[in-house]
XYZ file of C-alpha atoms in Angstrom:
691
model
C 209.502 25.660 -14.862
C 205.813 24.885 -15.128
C 203.558 26.402 -12.504
C 201.406 24.224 -10.258
C 198.256 25.077 -12.162
C 199.836 24.271 -15.517
C 201.005 20.928 -14.149
C 197.468 20.232 -12.938
C 196.091 21.211 -16.332
C 198.544 18.917 -18.115
C 197.817 15.984 -15.759
C 194.052 16.332 -16.156
C 194.207 16.430 -19.942
C 196.725 13.582 -20.217
C 194.526 11.451 -17.927
C 191.492 12.512 -19.935
C 193.114 11.275 -23.169
C 194.226 7.963 -21.614
C 190.751 7.179 -20.230
C 188.859 8.452 -23.291
C 190.893 6.492 -25.835
C 190.778 3.335 -23.686
C 186.996 3.532 -23.368
C 186.553 4.301 -27.074
C 188.684 1.283 -28.071
C 187.003 -1.000 -25.538
C 183.507 0.101 -26.515
C 184.154 -0.026 -30.252
C 185.626 -3.539 -30.389
C 182.639 -4.733 -28.360
C 180.197 -2.877 -30.609
C 181.555 -4.362 -33.851
C 181.390 -7.857 -32.341
C 178.238 -7.890 -30.189
C 177.901 -11.693 -30.371
C 181.471 -12.100 -29.110
C 180.665 -9.847 -26.157
C 177.480 -11.838 -25.554
C 179.480 -15.079 -25.465
C 181.853 -13.537 -22.908
C 178.933 -12.398 -20.735
C 177.595 -15.960 -20.971
C 180.977 -17.276 -19.752
C 180.744 -15.041 -16.683
C 177.184 -16.181 -16.019
C 178.234 -19.815 -16.394
C 181.000 -19.284 -13.830
C 178.367 -17.867 -11.479
C 175.942 -20.740 -12.181
C 173.407 -18.430 -13.857
C 173.858 -19.315 -17.524
C 170.530 -21.146 -17.729
C 168.642 -18.395 -15.899
C 169.372 -15.347 -18.051
C 167.815 -15.503 -21.570
C 170.005 -14.946 -24.641
C 168.013 -11.864 -25.623
C 168.990 -10.267 -22.300
C 172.696 -11.083 -22.661
C 172.661 -9.756 -26.237
C 170.976 -6.549 -25.055
C 173.576 -6.188 -22.294
C 176.322 -6.697 -24.881
C 175.050 -3.878 -27.100
C 174.334 -1.605 -24.125
C 177.765 -2.107 -22.542
C 179.507 -1.306 -25.825
C 177.375 1.801 -26.361
C 177.988 3.075 -22.817
C 181.774 2.598 -22.963
C 182.173 4.107 -26.431
C 179.852 7.041 -25.754
C 181.456 7.903 -22.410
C 184.877 7.787 -24.067
C 183.781 10.156 -26.845
C 182.061 12.513 -24.391
C 185.244 12.649 -22.319
C 187.384 13.166 -25.429
C 185.292 16.142 -26.538
C 184.807 17.385 -22.911
C 181.007 17.205 -23.125
C 179.140 17.724 -19.833
C 182.492 17.608 -18.086
C 181.289 17.355 -14.491
C 178.617 14.715 -15.170
C 180.791 12.530 -17.382
C 183.759 12.660 -14.975
C 181.479 11.521 -12.141
C 180.030 8.681 -14.230
C 183.521 7.589 -15.257
C 184.698 7.495 -11.649
C 181.588 5.559 -10.567
C 182.072 3.085 -13.436
C 185.726 2.445 -12.552
C 184.918 2.282 -8.828
C 182.694 -0.712 -9.649
C 184.865 -2.362 -12.315
C 188.185 -2.220 -10.437
C 187.178 -4.362 -7.417
C 185.230 -6.638 -9.781
C 188.349 -7.313 -11.846
C 190.333 -7.881 -8.635
C 187.850 -10.624 -7.758
C 188.254 -12.076 -11.267
C 192.033 -12.042 -10.910
C 191.873 -13.815 -7.542
C 189.254 -16.439 -8.448
C 190.051 -16.784 -12.180
C 186.566 -17.960 -13.289
C 187.409 -17.085 -16.920
C 190.855 -16.811 -18.486
C 190.269 -13.666 -20.565
C 188.220 -10.726 -19.273
C 187.155 -9.725 -22.804
C 187.467 -6.006 -22.118
C 189.005 -5.444 -25.570
C 187.291 -8.352 -27.287
C 189.654 -10.338 -29.506
C 191.621 -7.224 -30.479
C 193.791 -7.190 -27.337
C 193.736 -10.232 -25.057
C 194.654 -9.522 -21.420
C 194.978 -11.831 -18.464
C 192.812 -11.081 -15.452
C 195.762 -9.615 -13.539
C 196.677 -7.420 -16.499
C 193.076 -6.243 -16.640
C 193.129 -5.396 -12.939
C 196.370 -3.414 -13.365
C 194.836 -1.538 -16.312
C 191.763 -0.691 -14.244
C 193.876 0.582 -11.342
C 195.563 3.022 -13.747
C 192.189 4.084 -15.169
C 190.753 4.524 -11.667
C 193.589 6.867 -10.728
C 193.146 8.796 -13.983
C 189.377 9.122 -13.530
C 189.921 10.395 -9.987
C 192.298 13.089 -11.287
C 189.686 14.103 -13.885
C 186.921 14.046 -11.274
C 188.847 16.480 -9.052
C 189.384 19.057 -11.834
C 186.798 18.418 -14.578
C 186.679 22.051 -15.705
C 190.361 21.931 -16.657
C 189.497 19.666 -19.586
C 189.847 21.593 -22.833
C 186.732 21.614 -25.011
C 187.097 20.373 -28.591
C 183.639 21.615 -29.548
C 181.544 24.554 -28.399
C 179.019 24.051 -25.636
C 176.148 24.936 -27.963
C 177.048 22.033 -30.277
C 177.402 19.395 -27.549
C 174.009 17.906 -28.338
C 175.213 16.991 -31.847
C 178.145 14.934 -30.536
C 176.009 13.388 -27.812
C 173.125 12.250 -30.014
C 175.161 11.230 -33.035
C 177.650 9.216 -30.943
C 174.894 7.128 -29.362
C 173.161 6.670 -32.733
C 176.436 5.739 -34.465
C 177.529 3.094 -31.973
C 174.084 1.489 -31.729
C 173.798 1.447 -35.535
C 177.274 -0.120 -35.729
C 176.217 -2.953 -33.411
C 173.000 -3.572 -35.356
C 174.919 -3.574 -38.665
C 177.481 -6.066 -37.367
C 174.736 -8.266 -35.944
C 172.887 -8.362 -39.254
C 176.002 -8.890 -41.374
C 179.371 -9.756 -39.816
C 181.841 -7.728 -37.713
C 183.486 -5.110 -39.919
C 186.781 -5.872 -38.165
C 187.721 -9.501 -37.494
C 190.487 -10.010 -34.923
C 190.007 -13.772 -34.621
C 192.401 -16.412 -36.073
C 189.759 -17.419 -38.651
C 189.633 -14.041 -40.398
C 189.523 -13.749 -44.174
C 192.973 -14.626 -45.516
C 193.903 -16.870 -42.571
C 195.524 -20.263 -43.260
C 193.824 -22.549 -40.740
C 196.253 -25.437 -41.075
C 199.253 -23.158 -40.707
C 197.664 -21.647 -37.604
C 197.536 -25.136 -36.073
C 201.237 -25.845 -36.559
C 203.685 -26.100 -33.651
C 207.147 -24.800 -34.653
C 210.114 -27.112 -34.401
C 211.830 -26.768 -31.072
C 208.831 -25.091 -29.427
C 208.506 -25.674 -25.714
C 206.261 -28.647 -24.995
C 203.803 -28.826 -22.112
C 205.299 -30.386 -18.980
C 203.503 -32.896 -16.772
C 204.373 -34.549 -13.472
C 202.902 -37.851 -12.346
C 202.694 -38.835 -8.707
C 202.200 -42.513 -7.733
C 200.413 -43.559 -4.562
C 201.811 -46.878 -3.232
C 201.178 -48.957 -0.125
C 203.326 -51.262 1.991
C 202.506 -52.843 5.340
C 199.462 -50.606 5.722
C 201.430 -47.408 5.028
C 200.686 -45.232 2.001
C 203.222 -42.878 0.437
C 203.547 -40.756 -2.711
C 206.427 -41.265 -5.128
C 207.593 -39.735 -8.413
C 209.383 -41.382 -11.312
C 212.685 -40.296 -9.819
C 212.219 -42.068 -6.485
C 209.914 -44.940 -7.479
C 210.416 -47.774 -4.901
C 210.981 -51.497 -5.394
C 208.349 -54.101 -6.171
C 207.533 -54.724 -2.512
C 205.225 -51.682 -2.697
C 201.676 -52.146 -3.981
C 200.242 -49.653 -6.537
C 197.084 -47.851 -5.286
C 196.557 -44.811 -7.555
C 198.316 -42.112 -9.603
C 197.668 -38.484 -10.484
C 199.107 -36.317 -13.231
C 199.230 -32.518 -13.191
C 200.492 -30.084 -15.834
C 203.438 -28.105 -14.518
C 204.156 -25.939 -17.588
C 201.865 -24.804 -20.393
C 204.301 -24.978 -23.270
C 203.628 -23.535 -26.732
C 199.965 -23.224 -27.698
C 199.308 -22.577 -31.423
C 196.944 -19.783 -32.435
C 194.404 -22.388 -33.625
C 194.416 -25.367 -31.273
C 190.830 -26.557 -31.010
C 189.672 -26.792 -34.625
C 188.524 -30.256 -35.696
C 185.920 -31.840 -37.954
C 184.713 -35.387 -37.452
C 181.913 -37.594 -38.697
C 178.691 -37.716 -36.712
C 179.476 -41.204 -35.402
C 182.800 -39.902 -34.065
C 184.811 -42.591 -35.806
C 186.730 -40.459 -38.288
C 188.524 -37.129 -37.990
C 188.337 -35.474 -41.410
C 190.056 -32.197 -40.491
C 193.238 -32.727 -42.500
C 191.324 -34.216 -45.406
C 189.109 -31.136 -45.807
C 191.860 -28.579 -45.167
C 194.104 -30.280 -47.739
C 191.468 -30.176 -50.504
C 192.816 -28.302 -53.516
C 189.407 -27.126 -54.688
C 186.934 -24.731 -53.136
C 185.070 -25.888 -50.035
C 181.952 -24.297 -48.554
C 181.398 -24.789 -44.821
C 178.003 -23.922 -43.367
C 178.737 -23.050 -39.716
C 176.073 -23.490 -37.030
C 177.164 -23.941 -33.393
C 173.584 -24.868 -32.407
C 171.559 -25.781 -35.453
C 168.390 -26.005 -33.380
C 168.760 -22.253 -32.763
C 169.828 -21.378 -36.317
C 167.834 -18.875 -38.373
C 166.008 -20.895 -41.040
C 164.519 -17.965 -42.982
C 167.221 -18.150 -45.665
C 167.496 -21.928 -45.994
C 166.271 -21.653 -49.595
C 169.316 -19.532 -50.510
C 171.562 -22.047 -48.741
C 170.049 -24.891 -50.755
C 170.597 -22.918 -53.970
C 174.309 -22.545 -53.126
C 174.487 -26.278 -52.333
C 172.965 -27.102 -55.744
C 175.484 -24.734 -57.330
C 178.293 -26.686 -55.637
C 176.908 -30.009 -56.892
C 176.725 -28.659 -60.447
C 180.317 -27.361 -60.420
C 182.011 -30.027 -58.320
C 182.669 -28.009 -55.136
C 182.470 -29.427 -51.607
C 179.664 -28.286 -49.283
C 179.406 -29.421 -45.666
C 177.753 -28.227 -42.469
C 179.672 -28.026 -39.183
C 177.676 -28.087 -35.956
C 177.984 -29.036 -32.301
C 174.331 -30.126 -32.111
C 173.166 -33.696 -31.648
C 171.657 -35.883 -34.366
C 168.072 -35.114 -33.319
C 168.618 -31.400 -33.908
C 170.358 -32.126 -37.216
C 167.460 -34.313 -38.361
C 164.984 -31.601 -37.440
C 166.943 -29.126 -39.617
C 166.866 -31.625 -42.457
C 163.113 -32.022 -42.068
C 162.545 -28.228 -42.089
C 164.917 -27.304 -44.912
C 165.253 -30.475 -46.945
C 169.022 -30.301 -46.506
C 170.956 -33.013 -48.379
C 174.488 -31.859 -47.595
C 176.870 -33.684 -45.260
C 176.950 -32.821 -41.554
C 180.081 -32.962 -39.402
C 180.679 -32.417 -35.719
C 182.948 -29.647 -34.399
C 183.583 -27.847 -31.118
C 180.835 -25.393 -30.122
C 183.164 -22.646 -28.873
C 185.339 -22.967 -31.965
C 182.359 -22.600 -34.297
C 181.245 -19.469 -32.437
C 184.755 -18.122 -32.932
C 184.960 -19.019 -36.627
C 181.970 -16.891 -37.658
C 179.563 -14.588 -35.778
C 176.405 -15.837 -37.436
C 174.102 -18.802 -36.897
C 174.221 -20.083 -39.524
C 177.123 -18.491 -41.365
C 178.919 -19.533 -44.517
C 182.680 -19.813 -45.022
C 184.571 -20.508 -48.250
C 187.951 -22.297 -48.035
C 190.568 -23.307 -50.553
C 193.380 -25.530 -49.370
C 192.689 -24.479 -45.788
C 192.773 -20.724 -46.508
C 189.696 -18.642 -45.642
C 188.645 -16.840 -48.847
C 185.265 -15.345 -47.888
C 182.759 -15.354 -45.015
C 179.058 -14.429 -45.080
C 176.228 -13.976 -42.614
C 173.016 -15.857 -43.396
C 171.523 -12.397 -44.076
C 174.047 -11.642 -46.826
C 174.699 -14.840 -48.740
C 176.461 -14.761 -52.140
C 174.342 -14.796 -55.291
C 175.373 -18.191 -56.648
C 172.613 -19.922 -58.589
C 172.482 -22.183 -61.597
C 173.253 -19.254 -63.932
C 176.340 -18.089 -62.025
C 179.784 -18.803 -63.522
C 182.354 -20.980 -61.798
C 183.987 -19.519 -58.686
C 187.280 -19.204 -60.535
C 185.604 -16.683 -62.840
C 184.113 -14.571 -60.027
C 185.480 -12.420 -57.218
C 184.863 -15.367 -54.879
C 187.591 -17.423 -56.532
C 190.364 -15.689 -54.574
C 190.801 -14.159 -51.121
C 188.478 -11.205 -50.484
C 190.546 -8.034 -50.683
C 190.265 -6.375 -47.291
C 192.613 -3.730 -45.896
C 192.556 -3.221 -42.147
C 193.803 0.355 -42.528
C 191.196 1.209 -45.161
C 188.422 -0.296 -43.057
C 189.450 1.669 -39.966
C 189.747 4.872 -42.026
C 186.290 4.322 -43.474
C 184.827 3.806 -40.001
C 186.481 6.983 -38.688
C 185.158 8.953 -41.660
C 181.669 7.568 -41.133
C 181.854 8.929 -37.605
C 183.629 12.252 -38.185
C 182.197 13.528 -41.491
C 178.522 13.500 -40.418
C 179.537 15.220 -37.179
C 181.247 17.972 -39.127
C 178.259 18.362 -41.458
C 175.793 18.391 -38.560
C 177.857 20.966 -36.714
C 178.011 23.171 -39.811
C 174.256 22.783 -40.341
C 173.618 23.647 -36.696
C 175.675 26.820 -36.986
C 173.896 27.773 -40.230
C 170.510 27.099 -38.664
C 171.454 29.214 -35.649
C 172.695 32.014 -37.918
C 169.602 32.088 -40.135
C 167.373 31.861 -37.058
C 169.200 34.811 -35.532
C 168.770 36.794 -38.753
C 165.054 36.073 -38.756
C 164.719 37.251 -35.176
C 166.792 40.301 -35.989
C 164.416 41.272 -38.752
C 161.373 40.589 -36.598
C 162.610 42.640 -33.664
C 164.974 45.242 -35.057
C 164.621 47.412 -31.990
C 165.712 44.526 -29.755
C 168.639 43.854 -32.104
C 169.782 47.431 -31.932
C 169.717 47.382 -28.153
C 171.698 44.147 -28.045
C 174.143 45.525 -30.563
C 174.660 48.541 -28.347
C 175.326 46.257 -25.406
C 177.969 44.446 -27.432
C 179.650 47.827 -27.985
C 180.136 48.216 -24.246
C 182.956 46.620 -22.314
C 182.029 43.468 -20.412
C 183.802 43.628 -17.068
C 184.277 41.400 -14.038
C 186.065 43.283 -11.257
C 187.227 41.801 -7.949
C 187.238 43.849 -4.742
C 189.513 42.157 -2.217
C 188.581 44.617 0.569
C 190.735 44.283 3.733
C 191.793 40.675 3.201
C 195.073 38.766 2.753
C 198.593 39.740 3.671
C 201.119 40.636 0.985
C 202.324 37.084 0.389
C 198.791 35.686 0.145
C 197.738 38.448 -2.216
C 200.722 37.908 -4.520
C 200.009 34.161 -4.607
C 196.365 34.733 -5.555
C 197.343 37.224 -8.259
C 199.799 34.703 -9.731
C 197.178 31.961 -9.765
C 194.638 34.197 -11.478
C 197.156 35.436 -14.017
C 198.189 31.895 -14.974
C 194.605 30.645 -15.195
C 193.396 33.503 -17.376
C 196.505 33.495 -19.550
C 195.905 29.802 -20.296
C 192.149 30.209 -20.769
C 191.578 33.664 -22.218
C 188.573 35.445 -20.670
C 185.771 36.763 -22.847
C 185.577 40.000 -20.879
C 187.777 42.594 -19.177
C 189.022 41.404 -15.780
C 190.121 43.776 -13.013
C 191.358 43.044 -9.498
C 191.232 45.857 -6.940
C 193.578 45.210 -4.020
C 194.594 46.901 -0.769
C 197.328 49.540 -1.184
C 200.097 47.261 0.115
C 199.569 44.804 -2.750
C 199.479 47.204 -5.676
C 203.163 47.573 -6.577
C 203.965 43.875 -6.099
C 200.897 42.615 -7.943
C 201.499 45.039 -10.815
C 204.776 43.223 -11.544
C 202.952 39.891 -11.842
C 199.919 40.661 -13.959
C 199.756 40.533 -17.725
C 198.047 43.879 -18.387
C 196.492 42.499 -21.550
C 194.653 39.919 -19.461
C 194.021 41.468 -16.044
C 193.715 45.130 -15.069
C 194.784 46.411 -11.649
C 192.898 48.818 -9.414
C 192.961 50.311 -5.918
C 190.065 50.157 -3.480
C 190.181 53.886 -2.688
C 192.224 57.080 -2.967
C 192.393 60.368 -1.050
C 190.330 63.482 -1.819
C 193.518 65.560 -1.506
C 196.256 65.847 -4.075
C 199.177 65.832 -1.571
C 200.196 67.219 1.786
C 200.199 66.486 5.500
C 197.466 63.856 5.486
C 198.940 61.002 7.486
C 197.716 57.581 6.394
C 196.165 58.729 3.123
C 197.142 57.568 -0.372
C 196.712 59.982 -3.242
C 195.494 59.213 -6.769
C 198.986 60.026 -8.052
C 200.490 57.446 -5.687
C 197.974 54.828 -6.852
C 198.812 55.529 -10.476
C 202.553 55.265 -9.793
C 202.164 51.625 -8.658
C 200.970 50.564 -12.101
C 197.237 50.573 -11.314
C 194.734 51.680 -13.953
C 191.518 51.742 -11.904
C 190.216 52.868 -8.546
C 186.969 52.044 -6.723
C 185.171 55.090 -5.336
C 181.914 55.506 -3.479
C 181.704 51.960 -2.144
C 178.862 51.613 0.364
C 181.331 50.591 3.088
C 183.313 53.815 2.578
C 180.105 55.828 2.658
C 178.760 54.020 5.738
C 181.843 53.417 7.890
C 183.903 56.489 7.015
C 181.223 59.036 6.240
C 182.272 59.785 2.674
C 179.897 62.417 1.313
C 178.970 63.139 -2.311
C 181.248 66.184 -2.177
C 184.240 64.142 -0.986
C 183.588 61.560 -3.712
C 183.339 64.346 -6.265
C 186.846 65.517 -5.337
C 188.222 61.978 -5.367
C 186.746 61.356 -8.814
C 188.280 64.527 -10.268
C 191.719 63.696 -8.846
C 191.519 60.098 -10.087
C 190.661 61.212 -13.607
C 193.355 63.894 -13.496
C 195.961 61.233 -12.780
C 194.798 58.935 -15.582
C 192.839 56.461 -13.471
C 189.522 55.019 -14.554
C 186.871 55.098 -11.842
C 184.590 52.267 -10.783
C 181.920 54.396 -9.113
C 179.570 52.614 -6.705
C 175.950 53.514 -6.059
C 173.099 51.678 -4.378
C 170.301 51.758 -1.841
C 169.861 50.320 1.654
C 167.200 47.798 2.641
C 165.024 50.542 4.152
C 165.266 52.585 0.961
C 164.435 49.558 -1.169
C 161.433 48.677 0.981
C 160.277 52.296 0.704
C 160.633 52.021 -3.096
C 163.143 54.896 -3.134
C 165.934 53.075 -4.987
C 165.578 55.223 -8.103
C 165.773 58.449 -6.125
C 168.833 57.217 -4.204
C 170.948 56.177 -7.177
C 170.047 59.305 -9.125
C 171.059 61.533 -6.211
C 174.365 59.696 -5.781
C 175.227 60.172 -9.448
C 174.180 63.821 -9.506
C 176.135 64.619 -6.342
C 179.475 63.172 -7.444
C 179.945 62.408 -11.157
C 177.306 64.250 -13.159
C 179.478 67.373 -12.938
C 181.879 65.717 -15.412
C 181.930 66.440 -19.112
C 180.679 63.775 -21.515
C 184.265 63.034 -22.523
C 185.359 62.679 -18.887
C 182.354 60.471 -18.084
C 183.568 57.909 -20.625
C 186.217 56.963 -18.026
C 183.554 56.083 -15.456
C 182.315 52.525 -14.840
C 179.157 52.419 -12.731
C 178.781 49.641 -10.155
C 175.275 49.225 -8.779
C 175.413 47.556 -5.363
C 172.188 46.905 -3.514
C 173.534 47.367 0.004
C 170.919 44.985 1.380
C 172.379 42.156 -0.783
C 176.082 42.551 0.111
C 177.400 39.878 2.472
C 173.865 38.956 3.556
C 173.384 35.974 1.268
C 170.462 37.765 -0.331
C 170.573 38.506 -4.026
C 168.447 40.769 -6.116
C 166.620 38.799 -8.766
C 167.913 39.218 -12.301
C 164.708 41.102 -13.106
C 165.201 43.487 -10.166
C 168.821 44.059 -11.148
C 167.944 44.631 -14.799
C 165.211 47.085 -13.866
C 167.481 49.340 -11.796
C 170.354 49.024 -14.311
C 168.033 50.120 -17.112
C 166.929 53.086 -14.992
C 170.556 54.079 -14.309
C 171.292 53.966 -18.034
C 168.244 56.096 -18.722
C 169.330 58.896 -16.381
C 172.842 58.797 -17.871
C 171.165 59.202 -21.273
C 169.192 62.157 -19.953
C 172.413 63.788 -18.791
C 174.877 62.890 -21.554
C 172.803 61.450 -24.412
C 172.107 57.968 -25.789
C 175.583 57.405 -27.219
C 177.376 57.937 -23.894
C 174.737 55.913 -22.043
C 175.102 52.998 -24.469
C 178.897 53.054 -24.063
C 178.828 53.135 -20.239
C 179.413 49.764 -18.538
C 177.164 49.199 -15.518
C 178.210 46.363 -13.201
C 176.118 44.468 -10.678
C 177.660 44.325 -7.213
C 175.325 42.339 -4.990
C 176.453 38.812 -4.024
C 177.190 37.695 -7.570
C 178.363 34.067 -7.787
C 179.221 31.582 -10.540
C 175.778 30.033 -10.107
C 173.767 33.213 -10.782
C 176.235 35.143 -12.961
C 175.055 33.679 -16.310
C 171.453 34.717 -15.622
C 172.475 38.202 -14.476
C 174.943 38.798 -17.302
C 172.363 37.751 -19.882
C 170.317 40.877 -19.132
C 170.606 43.758 -21.600
C 171.767 46.431 -19.191
C 174.025 44.351 -16.930
C 177.576 44.506 -18.240
C 179.376 42.460 -15.603
C 179.954 42.362 -11.870
C 181.867 43.933 -8.989
C 182.725 40.850 -6.943
C 183.572 40.783 -3.242
C 184.121 37.537 -1.315
C 184.010 35.320 -4.414
C 187.065 37.148 -5.801
C 189.282 35.816 -3.000
C 189.433 32.320 -4.491
C 190.729 31.890 -8.015
C 188.333 29.074 -8.936
C 185.256 30.967 -7.695
C 186.308 34.187 -9.406
C 187.078 32.406 -12.677
C 183.699 30.680 -12.516
C 182.052 34.113 -12.622
C 184.364 35.274 -15.418
C 183.474 32.172 -17.434
C 179.811 33.170 -17.295
C 180.607 35.485 -20.224
C 181.533 32.415 -22.293
């Protein structure tokens, strides 16, 4: 069975994937169709009566920004970049969007929320349900953001962050200048417009109900066809309501009619056997006229080769005449629905090529085909048949455009870091050698539980730590030192390759009539590998002298235990600037009698007594200074090699917040942790400082 922590880990990462992929899809389909998103924003503003207040440039900017934010947040969550910050932003975003979509579902100002553009159309209630799921998922992620597994190292996060924002903004600009690289609308290249307008035989028809209001002798009543009364009733009014939607074809609002409105030419144009060019401009008064010369050239090409060329617009005749005056346009103009024209092509103007109602090609006004008087007939060019587009190939190309540069940038970043490190190495060889010697030493984080937790609580904590560190391997040696009652039980739980076990003390006698004492042999028999000796609390509360500690150390080593030996000065000694004298005397009195070979089993823990449990912490510079001094006196006694192999831990109120700064110092090889080791999350936070 999975443990509670593993279940949490699985839930967080499943929720992370659900939210990330949803945001990436939502942001991307908006980014590749920024005009479509702008139109949807305009629909919302119209429902709120603000459509005429907010300029188009603002709604277009909001469209691009919204797409970039959604896509980028999804990618950051997918790669676990800035996990805490992104999880908070996600939760805040969903906390706003969920009640907003509830309001949309209740009031129904627009039929389609547009959250996935035209790729996936959801009703407002479906959108609200989706957002409820996402809100729950983002809350799960928010509670345990550090459980998200990284897909890229922390040092390379900036590459993902910057390139993602650049990529999605560039995608929107590209699709604005040309056309959306993915077209999910019913007028995409290859679509048969007339077929899309067909209603299948036997399809459900829309249902209507008419109510008649009649009057007789001053009394008015409502009747239906089923209970219509006799002729003595006088007709007053009637009302008809639709009771069932019926089948609605994919294309249901496409029409083309003459400017005077007298003739619908839709079927005529869609049934034409030859090629037909349609210049699409929802509002021709707002159309870009910079490329009208190229449009006129294509029109002349059509005249020369017998192809049809017409312009569809929703604008009035004054706007059409103004376009004619500016461009000299001689082609025919037809009226069509504004919303339909915006759906047909995301460009104003845009150009579409049809043949027998099938969409062959579409172009933005910025990327018109090169068809002049010297060009061959369409039948002899690529434009004569449907443009060959593969959805799968397009998506693959987009993914590669995103992933390949990221991989190259990451590789370049690592190479730059490596060559920079080599340069620094050459420039400061002495510094390099010292760092290299530090890397030879064991990095250790040891927990000292002191007199806390009963047996059951201690076993539970040990299990939690073991599971957490087994799942997320530490980059250092981890040791937990427990009260005697826990040792044997905890030893059965721990994976010795992940967590070492130690006692908090042992007796200075080998065996005998010493009631209440626990010998080094007994400690070793429980499965422990370490023992803490010389802790300031043992020295202060129980009067342990250097001679007693000397005996304890010898017995511990004799029984195969490694010793975490504590030294440190009091506040009075620190203020008197006697810290160096104190630590030197403590080493000389208890462990400097050992041989060099024996001393290799000693781990020194420097604990400024004035910083233990007081909330005070020695600065990293103060800690480094005394650690360097301790290493120097070890070198004086045993030589540089032994000194460089000896791990020296800091034991003064070390927390996850200050551990990275402390552990970055040359002579600090880890920490002996007190209160922060009693909670798995706090202790692991310190362990993770080595990462």
